[in-house]
PDB file of N, CA and C in Angstrom:
ATOM      1  N   MET A  48     107.047 111.306 103.483  1.00 83.00           N
ATOM      2  CA  MET A  48     106.885 112.606 103.787  1.00 83.00           C
ATOM      3  C   MET A  48     105.367 113.005 103.476  1.00 83.00           C
ATOM      4  N   LEU A  49     104.518 113.814 104.526  1.00 87.00           N
ATOM      5  CA  LEU A  49     103.582 114.464 104.268  1.00 87.00           C
ATOM      6  C   LEU A  49     103.373 115.984 104.485  1.00 87.00           C
ATOM      7  N   THR A  50     101.790 116.089 103.578  1.00 89.00           N
ATOM      8  CA  THR A  50     101.591 117.602 104.080  1.00 89.00           C
ATOM      9  C   THR A  50     101.508 117.951 104.569  1.00 89.00           C
ATOM     10  N   PRO A  51     102.261 119.319 104.675  1.00 90.00           N
ATOM     11  CA  PRO A  51     102.077 120.353 105.970  1.00 90.00           C
ATOM     12  C   PRO A  51      99.964 120.401 106.840  1.00 90.00           C
ATOM     13  N   GLU A  52      99.461 119.921 106.549  1.00 91.00           N
ATOM     14  CA  GLU A  52      97.802 119.848 106.615  1.00 91.00           C
ATOM     15  C   GLU A  52      97.766 118.543 107.971  1.00 91.00           C
ATOM     16  N   SER A  53      98.740 117.683 107.086  1.00 89.00           N
ATOM     17  CA  SER A  53      98.902 116.541 107.581  1.00 89.00           C
ATOM     18  C   SER A  53      98.897 116.444 109.576  1.00 89.00           C
ATOM     19  N   THR A  54      99.540 117.450 110.145  1.00 87.00           N
ATOM     20  CA  THR A  54     100.200 117.087 111.199  1.00 87.00           C
ATOM     21  C   THR A  54      99.557 118.394 112.114  1.00 87.00           C
ATOM     22  N   GLU A  55      98.734 118.830 112.390  1.00 90.00           N
ATOM     23  CA  GLU A  55      97.963 119.739 112.380  1.00 90.00           C
ATOM     24  C   GLU A  55      97.096 119.372 113.470  1.00 90.00           C
ATOM     25  N   THR A  56      96.591 118.476 113.295  1.00 89.00           N
ATOM     26  CA  THR A  56      95.420 118.283 114.780  1.00 89.00           C
ATOM     27  C   THR A  56      95.910 116.349 114.941  1.00 89.00           C
ATOM     28  N   PRO A  57      96.043 116.177 115.769  1.00 87.00           N
ATOM     29  CA  PRO A  57      95.865 114.465 116.228  1.00 87.00           C
ATOM     30  C   PRO A  57      95.084 113.978 115.126  1.00 87.00           C
ATOM     31  N   SER A  58      93.655 114.216 114.861  1.00 89.00           N
ATOM     32  CA  SER A  58      92.306 113.794 113.432  1.00 89.00           C
ATOM     33  C   SER A  58      93.313 113.975 112.083  1.00 89.00           C
ATOM     34  N   SER A  59      93.891 114.699 112.299  1.00 89.00           N
ATOM     35  CA  SER A  59      94.225 115.307 110.762  1.00 89.00           C
ATOM     36  C   SER A  59      93.812 113.931 109.939  1.00 89.00           C
ATOM     37  N   GLU A  60      94.232 114.070 109.051  1.00 88.00           N
ATOM     38  CA  GLU A  60      93.810 113.893 107.751  1.00 88.00           C
ATOM     39  C   GLU A  60      95.988 113.548 106.952  1.00 88.00           C
ATOM     40  N   ARG A  61      96.600 112.020 106.873  1.00 86.00           N
ATOM     41  CA  ARG A  61      97.481 111.718 106.336  1.00 86.00           C
ATOM     42  C   ARG A  61      97.688 112.186 105.471  1.00 86.00           C
ATOM     43  N   LYS A  62      97.885 112.613 104.342  1.00 86.00           N
ATOM     44  CA  LYS A  62      98.264 112.996 102.480  1.00 86.00           C
ATOM     45  C   LYS A  62     100.121 113.085 102.348  1.00 86.00           C
ATOM     46  N   MET A  63     100.130 111.422 102.375  1.00 81.00           N
ATOM     47  CA  MET A  63     101.569 111.152 101.657  1.00 81.00           C
ATOM     48  C   MET A  63     102.026 112.340 100.254  1.00 81.00           C
ATOM     49  N   ILE A  64     103.201 112.695 100.571  1.00 81.00           N
ATOM     50  CA  ILE A  64     103.175 113.779  99.329  1.00 81.00           C
ATOM     51  C   ILE A  64     104.818 112.983  99.152  1.00 81.00           C
ATOM     52  N   GLY A  65     104.777 112.326  99.582  1.00 78.00           N
ATOM     53  CA  GLY A  65     107.057 111.214  99.144  1.00 78.00           C
ATOM     54  C   GLY A  65     107.207 110.860 100.041  1.00 78.00           C
ATOM     55  N   SER A  66     108.320 110.274 100.194  1.00 78.00           N
ATOM     56  CA  SER A  66     109.339 109.598 100.911  1.00 78.00           C
ATOM     57  C   SER A  66     110.893 109.798 100.668  1.00 78.00           C
ATOM     58  N   VAL A  67     111.443 109.309 101.590  1.00 83.00           N
ATOM     59  CA  VAL A  67     113.621 109.596 101.770  1.00 83.00           C
ATOM     60  C   VAL A  67     113.974 108.450 101.624  1.00 83.00           C
ATOM     61  N   LEU A  68     114.769 108.415 100.772  1.00 84.00           N
ATOM     62  CA  LEU A  68     115.818 107.253 101.159  1.00 84.00           C
ATOM     63  C   LEU A  68     117.320 107.940 101.525  1.00 84.00           C
ATOM     64  N   ILE A  69     117.993 107.212 102.040  1.00 87.00           N
ATOM     65  CA  ILE A  69     119.116 107.365 102.789  1.00 87.00           C
ATOM     66  C   ILE A  69     120.038 106.386 102.459  1.00 87.00           C
ATOM     67  N   MET A  70     120.858 106.918 101.350  1.00 89.00           N
ATOM     68  CA  MET A  70     121.701 105.425 100.870  1.00 89.00           C
ATOM     69  C   MET A  70     123.071 105.752 101.188  1.00 89.00           C
ATOM     70  N   GLU A  71     124.134 104.402 101.526  1.00 90.00           N
ATOM     71  CA  GLU A  71     125.462 105.635 101.536  1.00 90.00           C
ATOM     72  C   GLU A  71     125.608 104.239 100.318  1.00 90.00           C
ATOM     73  N   ALA A  72     126.830 104.995  99.163  1.00 91.00           N
ATOM     74  CA  ALA A  72     127.393 104.630  97.966  1.00 91.00           C
ATOM     75  C   ALA A  72     128.567 104.802  97.703  1.00 91.00           C
ATOM     76  N   GLU A  73     129.370 104.164  96.767  1.00 92.00           N
ATOM     77  CA  GLU A  73     130.623 105.039  96.166  1.00 92.00           C
ATOM     78  C   GLU A  73     130.423 106.103  95.395  1.00 92.00           C
ATOM     79  N   ASN A  74     129.021 106.338  94.758  1.00 92.00           N
ATOM     80  CA  ASN A  74     128.757 106.834  93.647  1.00 92.00           C
ATOM     81  C   ASN A  74     127.424 107.124  93.439  1.00 92.00           C
ATOM     82  N   ILE A  75     126.449 107.947  92.886  1.00 91.00           N
ATOM     83  CA  ILE A  75     124.877 108.607  92.630  1.00 91.00           C
ATOM     84  C   ILE A  75     125.174 107.423  91.557  1.00 91.00           C
ATOM     85  N   GLY A  76     125.946 106.819  90.683  1.00 93.00           N
ATOM     86  CA  GLY A  76     125.845 106.156  89.632  1.00 93.00           C
ATOM     87  C   GLY A  76     125.405 104.766  90.709  1.00 93.00           C
ATOM     88  N   ALA A  77     126.620 104.318  91.788  1.00 94.00           N
ATOM     89  CA  ALA A  77     125.727 103.221  92.139  1.00 94.00           C
ATOM     90  C   ALA A  77     124.422 103.163  93.440  1.00 94.00           C
ATOM     91  N   VAL A  78     124.118 104.396  93.102  1.00 92.00           N
ATOM     92  CA  VAL A  78     122.737 104.525  94.402  1.00 92.00           C
ATOM     93  C   VAL A  78     121.766 104.282  93.287  1.00 92.00           C
ATOM     94  N   ARG A  79     122.255 105.059  91.631  1.00 91.00           N
ATOM     95  CA  ARG A  79     121.118 105.331  90.734  1.00 91.00           C
ATOM     96  C   ARG A  79     120.641 103.196  90.418  1.00 91.00           C
ATOM     97  N   LYS A  80     121.546 102.732  90.445  1.00 94.00           N
ATOM     98  CA  LYS A  80     121.779 101.142  89.965  1.00 94.00           C
ATOM     99  C   LYS A  80     120.946 100.692  91.266  1.00 94.00           C
ATOM    100  N   ALA A  81     121.166 100.837  92.697  1.00 91.00           N
ATOM    101  CA  ALA A  81     120.133 100.494  93.245  1.00 91.00           C
ATOM    102  C   ALA A  81     118.813 100.165  93.356  1.00 91.00           C
ATOM    103  N   ILE A  82     118.948 101.784  93.233  1.00 87.00           N
ATOM    104  CA  ILE A  82     117.510 102.463  92.859  1.00 87.00           C
ATOM    105  C   ILE A  82     117.286 101.244  91.536  1.00 87.00           C
ATOM    106  N   GLU A  83     116.830 101.726  91.131  1.00 87.00           N
ATOM    107  CA  GLU A  83     116.369 100.967  89.105  1.00 87.00           C
ATOM    108  C   GLU A  83     116.593  99.097  89.092  1.00 87.00           C
ATOM    109  N   GLU A  84     117.304  98.765  90.322  1.00 88.00           N
ATOM    110  CA  GLU A  84     116.949  97.270  90.251  1.00 88.00           C
ATOM    111  C   GLU A  84     116.683  97.186  92.142  1.00 88.00           C
ATOM    112  N   ASP A  85     115.694  97.704  91.875  1.00 84.00           N
ATOM    113  CA  ASP A  85     114.823  97.707  93.784  1.00 84.00           C
ATOM    114  C   ASP A  85     113.416  97.220  93.038  1.00 84.00           C
ATOM    115  N   ILE A  86     112.362  96.380  93.768  1.00 81.00           N
ATOM    116  CA  ILE A  86     111.894  95.581  93.654  1.00 81.00           C
ATOM    117  C   ILE A  86     110.215  96.248  93.133  1.00 81.00           C
ATOM    118  N   TYR A  87     109.958  97.869  93.809  1.00 75.00           N
ATOM    119  CA  TYR A  87     109.557  98.642  93.754  1.00 75.00           C
ATOM    120  C   TYR A  87     108.968  99.503  92.780  1.00 75.00           C
ATOM    121  N   TYR A  88     110.792  99.255  91.661  1.00 79.00           N
ATOM    122  CA  TYR A  88     111.073 100.123  90.647  1.00 79.00           C
ATOM    123  C   TYR A  88     110.773  99.531  89.097  1.00 79.00           C
ATOM    124  N   THR A  89     111.290  98.215  89.465  1.00 82.00           N
ATOM    125  CA  THR A  89     111.329  96.654  88.868  1.00 82.00           C
ATOM    126  C   THR A  89     109.658  96.739  88.202  1.00 82.00           C
ATOM    127  N   SER A  90     108.811  96.354  89.587  1.00 78.00           N
ATOM    128  CA  SER A  90     108.062  95.749  89.484  1.00 78.00           C
ATOM    129  C   SER A  90     106.917  95.797  88.598  1.00 78.00           C
ATOM    130  N   GLY A  91     106.926  97.270  89.037  1.00 64.00           N
ATOM    131  CA  GLY A  91     105.264  97.870  88.535  1.00 64.00           C
ATOM    132  C   GLY A  91     104.612  97.146  89.044  1.00 64.00           C
ATOM    133  N   VAL A  92     104.099  96.972  89.556  1.00 55.00           N
ATOM    134  CA  VAL A  92     102.453  96.050  90.599  1.00 55.00           C
ATOM    135  C   VAL A  92     101.960  96.937  92.006  1.00 55.00           C
ATOM    136  N   VAL A  93     101.080  97.172  92.058  1.00 45.00           N
ATOM    137  CA  VAL A  93     100.663  98.273  92.809  1.00 45.00           C
ATOM    138  C   VAL A  93      99.302  97.683  94.119  1.00 45.00           C
ATOM    139  N   ARG A  94      99.803  97.689  94.878  1.00 45.00           N
ATOM    140  CA  ARG A  94      98.690  96.895  96.037  1.00 45.00           C
ATOM    141  C   ARG A  94      97.630  98.681  96.368  1.00 45.00           C
ATOM    142  N   THR A  95      96.403  98.229  96.858  1.00 42.00           N
ATOM    143  CA  THR A  95      95.693  99.413  97.134  1.00 42.00           C
ATOM    144  C   THR A  95      96.582 100.016  97.854  1.00 42.00           C
ATOM    145  N   ALA A  96      96.168 101.209  97.970  1.00 47.00           N
ATOM    146  CA  ALA A  96      97.044 102.111  98.710  1.00 47.00           C
ATOM    147  C   ALA A  96      96.471 103.035 100.008  1.00 47.00           C
ATOM    148  N   CYS A  97      95.879 102.477 100.953  1.00 51.00           N
ATOM    149  CA  CYS A  97      95.516 102.181 102.027  1.00 51.00           C
ATOM    150  C   CYS A  97      96.028 104.176 102.611  1.00 51.00           C
ATOM    151  N   PRO A  98      94.993 104.943 103.135  1.00 51.00           N
ATOM    152  CA  PRO A  98      95.274 106.204 103.472  1.00 51.00           C
ATOM    153  C   PRO A  98      95.993 106.591 105.070  1.00 51.00           C
ATOM    154  N   LEU A  99      96.990 106.648 104.996  1.00 47.00           N
ATOM    155  CA  LEU A  99      97.125 107.025 106.779  1.00 47.00           C
ATOM    156  C   LEU A  99      96.790 107.383 107.365  1.00 47.00           C
ATOM    157  N   THR A 100      95.930 106.989 108.021  1.00 47.00           N
ATOM    158  CA  THR A 100      94.868 107.888 108.962  1.00 47.00           C
ATOM    159  C   THR A 100      95.726 107.721 110.332  1.00 47.00           C
ATOM    160  N   HIS A 101      95.483 108.718 111.717  1.00 43.00           N
ATOM    161  CA  HIS A 101      96.309 108.957 112.487  1.00 43.00           C
ATOM    162  C   HIS A 101      96.387 107.274 112.859  1.00 43.00           C
ATOM    163  N   ALA A 102      94.907 106.504 112.818  1.00 44.00           N
ATOM    164  CA  ALA A 102      94.608 105.313 113.431  1.00 44.00           C
ATOM    165  C   ALA A 102      95.587 104.517 113.068  1.00 44.00           C
ATOM    166  N   ARG A 103      96.371 104.214 111.302  1.00 43.00           N
ATOM    167  CA  ARG A 103      97.145 103.272 110.249  1.00 43.00           C
ATOM    168  C   ARG A 103      98.153 103.205 110.471  1.00 43.00           C
ATOM    169  N   LEU A 104      98.900 104.865 111.454  1.00 44.00           N
ATOM    170  CA  LEU A 104     100.282 105.527 111.428  1.00 44.00           C
ATOM    171  C   LEU A 104     101.496 104.202 111.813  1.00 44.00           C
ATOM    172  N   ILE A 105     101.473 103.370 112.909  1.00 43.00           N
ATOM    173  CA  ILE A 105     101.628 102.225 113.493  1.00 43.00           C
ATOM    174  C   ILE A 105     101.812 101.441 112.246  1.00 43.00           C
ATOM    175  N   ASN A 106     100.892 100.728 111.692  1.00 45.00           N
ATOM    176  CA  ASN A 106     100.530  99.684 110.867  1.00 45.00           C
ATOM    177  C   ASN A 106     100.905 100.160 109.397  1.00 45.00           C
ATOM    178  N   HIS A 107     101.383 101.914 108.998  1.00 46.00           N
ATOM    179  CA  HIS A 107     101.507 101.853 107.252  1.00 46.00           C
ATOM    180  C   HIS A 107     102.372 101.048 107.115  1.00 46.00           C
ATOM    181  N   MET A 108     103.368 100.370 107.481  1.00 46.00           N
ATOM    182  CA  MET A 108     104.090  99.056 106.534  1.00 46.00           C
ATOM    183  C   MET A 108     103.582  98.706 105.767  1.00 46.00           C
ATOM    184  N   SER A 109     102.583  98.344 106.348  1.00 48.00           N
ATOM    185  CA  SER A 109     101.699  96.628 104.969  1.00 48.00           C
ATOM    186  C   SER A 109     100.793  97.863 104.090  1.00 48.00           C
ATOM    187  N   CYS A 110     100.741  99.075 103.464  1.00 53.00           N
ATOM    188  CA  CYS A 110     100.683  99.271 102.828  1.00 53.00           C
ATOM    189  C   CYS A 110     101.675  99.830 101.331  1.00 53.00           C
ATOM    190  N   ILE A 111     101.453  99.026 100.480  1.00 52.00           N
ATOM    191  CA  ILE A 111     102.771  98.858  99.551  1.00 52.00           C
ATOM    192  C   ILE A 111     102.275 100.513  98.338  1.00 52.00           C
ATOM    193  N   LEU A 112     102.783 100.989  97.491  1.00 56.00           N
ATOM    194  CA  LEU A 112     102.816 101.768  97.002  1.00 56.00           C
ATOM    195  C   LEU A 112     103.849 101.926  96.083  1.00 56.00           C
ATOM    196  N   GLN A 113     103.727 101.584  94.854  1.00 61.00           N
ATOM    197  CA  GLN A 113     104.189 101.737  93.432  1.00 61.00           C
ATOM    198  C   GLN A 113     105.107 102.872  93.543  1.00 61.00           C
ATOM    199  N   TRP A 114     106.615 103.517  93.356  1.00 67.00           N
ATOM    200  CA  TRP A 114     107.783 104.074  92.945  1.00 67.00           C
ATOM    201  C   TRP A 114     106.950 104.503  92.145  1.00 67.00           C
ATOM    202  N   ASP A 115     106.988 106.416  91.889  1.00 72.00           N
ATOM    203  CA  ASP A 115     106.827 107.247  90.830  1.00 72.00           C
ATOM    204  C   ASP A 115     108.244 107.597  90.082  1.00 72.00           C
ATOM    205  N   THR A 116     108.456 106.574  88.995  1.00 76.00           N
ATOM    206  CA  THR A 116     109.670 106.554  88.673  1.00 76.00           C
ATOM    207  C   THR A 116     110.921 108.030  87.692  1.00 76.00           C
ATOM    208  N   GLU A 117     109.433 108.124  87.343  1.00 79.00           N
ATOM    209  CA  GLU A 117     109.941 109.554  86.398  1.00 79.00           C
ATOM    210  C   GLU A 117     110.480 110.690  87.388  1.00 79.00           C
ATOM    211  N   LYS A 118     109.886 110.764  89.128  1.00 80.00           N
ATOM    212  CA  LYS A 118     109.816 112.117  89.958  1.00 80.00           C
ATOM    213  C   LYS A 118     111.200 111.685  91.238  1.00 80.00           C
ATOM    214  N   ILE A 119     112.096 110.960  90.553  1.00 84.00           N
ATOM    215  CA  ILE A 119     113.101 110.047  91.358  1.00 84.00           C
ATOM    216  C   ILE A 119     113.630 111.099  91.095  1.00 84.00           C
ATOM    217  N   VAL A 120     114.652 111.472  93.048  1.00 87.00           N
ATOM    218  CA  VAL A 120     115.658 112.894  92.298  1.00 87.00           C
ATOM    219  C   VAL A 120     116.665 112.307  93.308  1.00 87.00           C
ATOM    220  N   ILE A 121     118.029 112.148  93.118  1.00 89.00           N
ATOM    221  CA  ILE A 121     118.991 111.467  93.680  1.00 89.00           C
ATOM    222  C   ILE A 121     119.991 112.781  94.006  1.00 89.00           C
ATOM    223  N   THR A 122     120.076 113.072  94.524  1.00 90.00           N
ATOM    224  CA  THR A 122     121.509 114.182  95.394  1.00 90.00           C
ATOM    225  C   THR A 122     121.889 113.544  96.300  1.00 90.00           C
ATOM    226  N   PRO A 123     123.615 114.504  96.409  1.00 89.00           N
ATOM    227  CA  PRO A 123     124.502 114.228  97.470  1.00 89.00           C
ATOM    228  C   PRO A 123     123.569 114.779  98.644  1.00 89.00           C
ATOM    229  N   TRP A 124     123.718 113.836  99.791  1.00 84.00           N
ATOM    230  CA  TRP A 124     124.326 114.641 101.342  1.00 84.00           C
ATOM    231  C   TRP A 124     124.416 114.198 102.781  1.00 84.00           C
ATOM    232  N   VAL A 125     124.853 115.283 103.340  1.00 84.00           N
ATOM    233  CA  VAL A 125     126.121 115.703 104.413  1.00 84.00           C
ATOM    234  C   VAL A 125     125.062 115.437 105.571  1.00 84.00           C
ATOM    235  N   PRO A 126     125.254 115.130 106.935  1.00 82.00           N
ATOM    236  CA  PRO A 126     124.228 114.873 108.066  1.00 82.00           C
ATOM    237  C   PRO A 126     125.179 116.480 108.611  1.00 82.00           C
ATOM    238  N   ALA A 127     124.718 117.041 109.059  1.00 88.00           N
ATOM    239  CA  ALA A 127     125.499 117.915 110.288  1.00 88.00           C
ATOM    240  C   ALA A 127     126.003 117.257 111.585  1.00 88.00           C
ATOM    241  N   HIS A 128     127.229 118.530 112.325  1.00 87.00           N
ATOM    242  CA  HIS A 128     127.272 117.274 113.444  1.00 87.00           C
ATOM    243  C   HIS A 128     127.819 118.214 114.404  1.00 87.00           C
ATOM    244  N   PHE A 129     126.996 117.839 115.235  1.00 86.00           N
ATOM    245  CA  PHE A 129     126.879 119.628 116.297  1.00 86.00           C
ATOM    246  C   PHE A 129     127.745 118.778 116.990  1.00 86.00           C
ATOM    247  N   PRO A 130     128.378 119.829 117.872  1.00 80.00           N
ATOM    248  CA  PRO A 130     129.846 119.722 119.007  1.00 80.00           C
ATOM    249  C   PRO A 130     128.940 118.226 120.707  1.00 80.00           C
TER     250      PRO A 130
END
């Protein structure tokens, strides 16, 4: 997720404020278990975070960020269906 200012112009600096992960599981406990066993959750290893400038949006997967485990929110989600 980016700040609203990040999309004002094509040359705006991209500032990341979070991410979203959508999972399908039997229950919230199974989601929590999967997250807590994920390498980003368990490793604590952080590579230097590169800023998501306009030129780097295409290659942003090469930047690895550490999850802030204290801020993880798990909530049920249902997609909207349109006719």
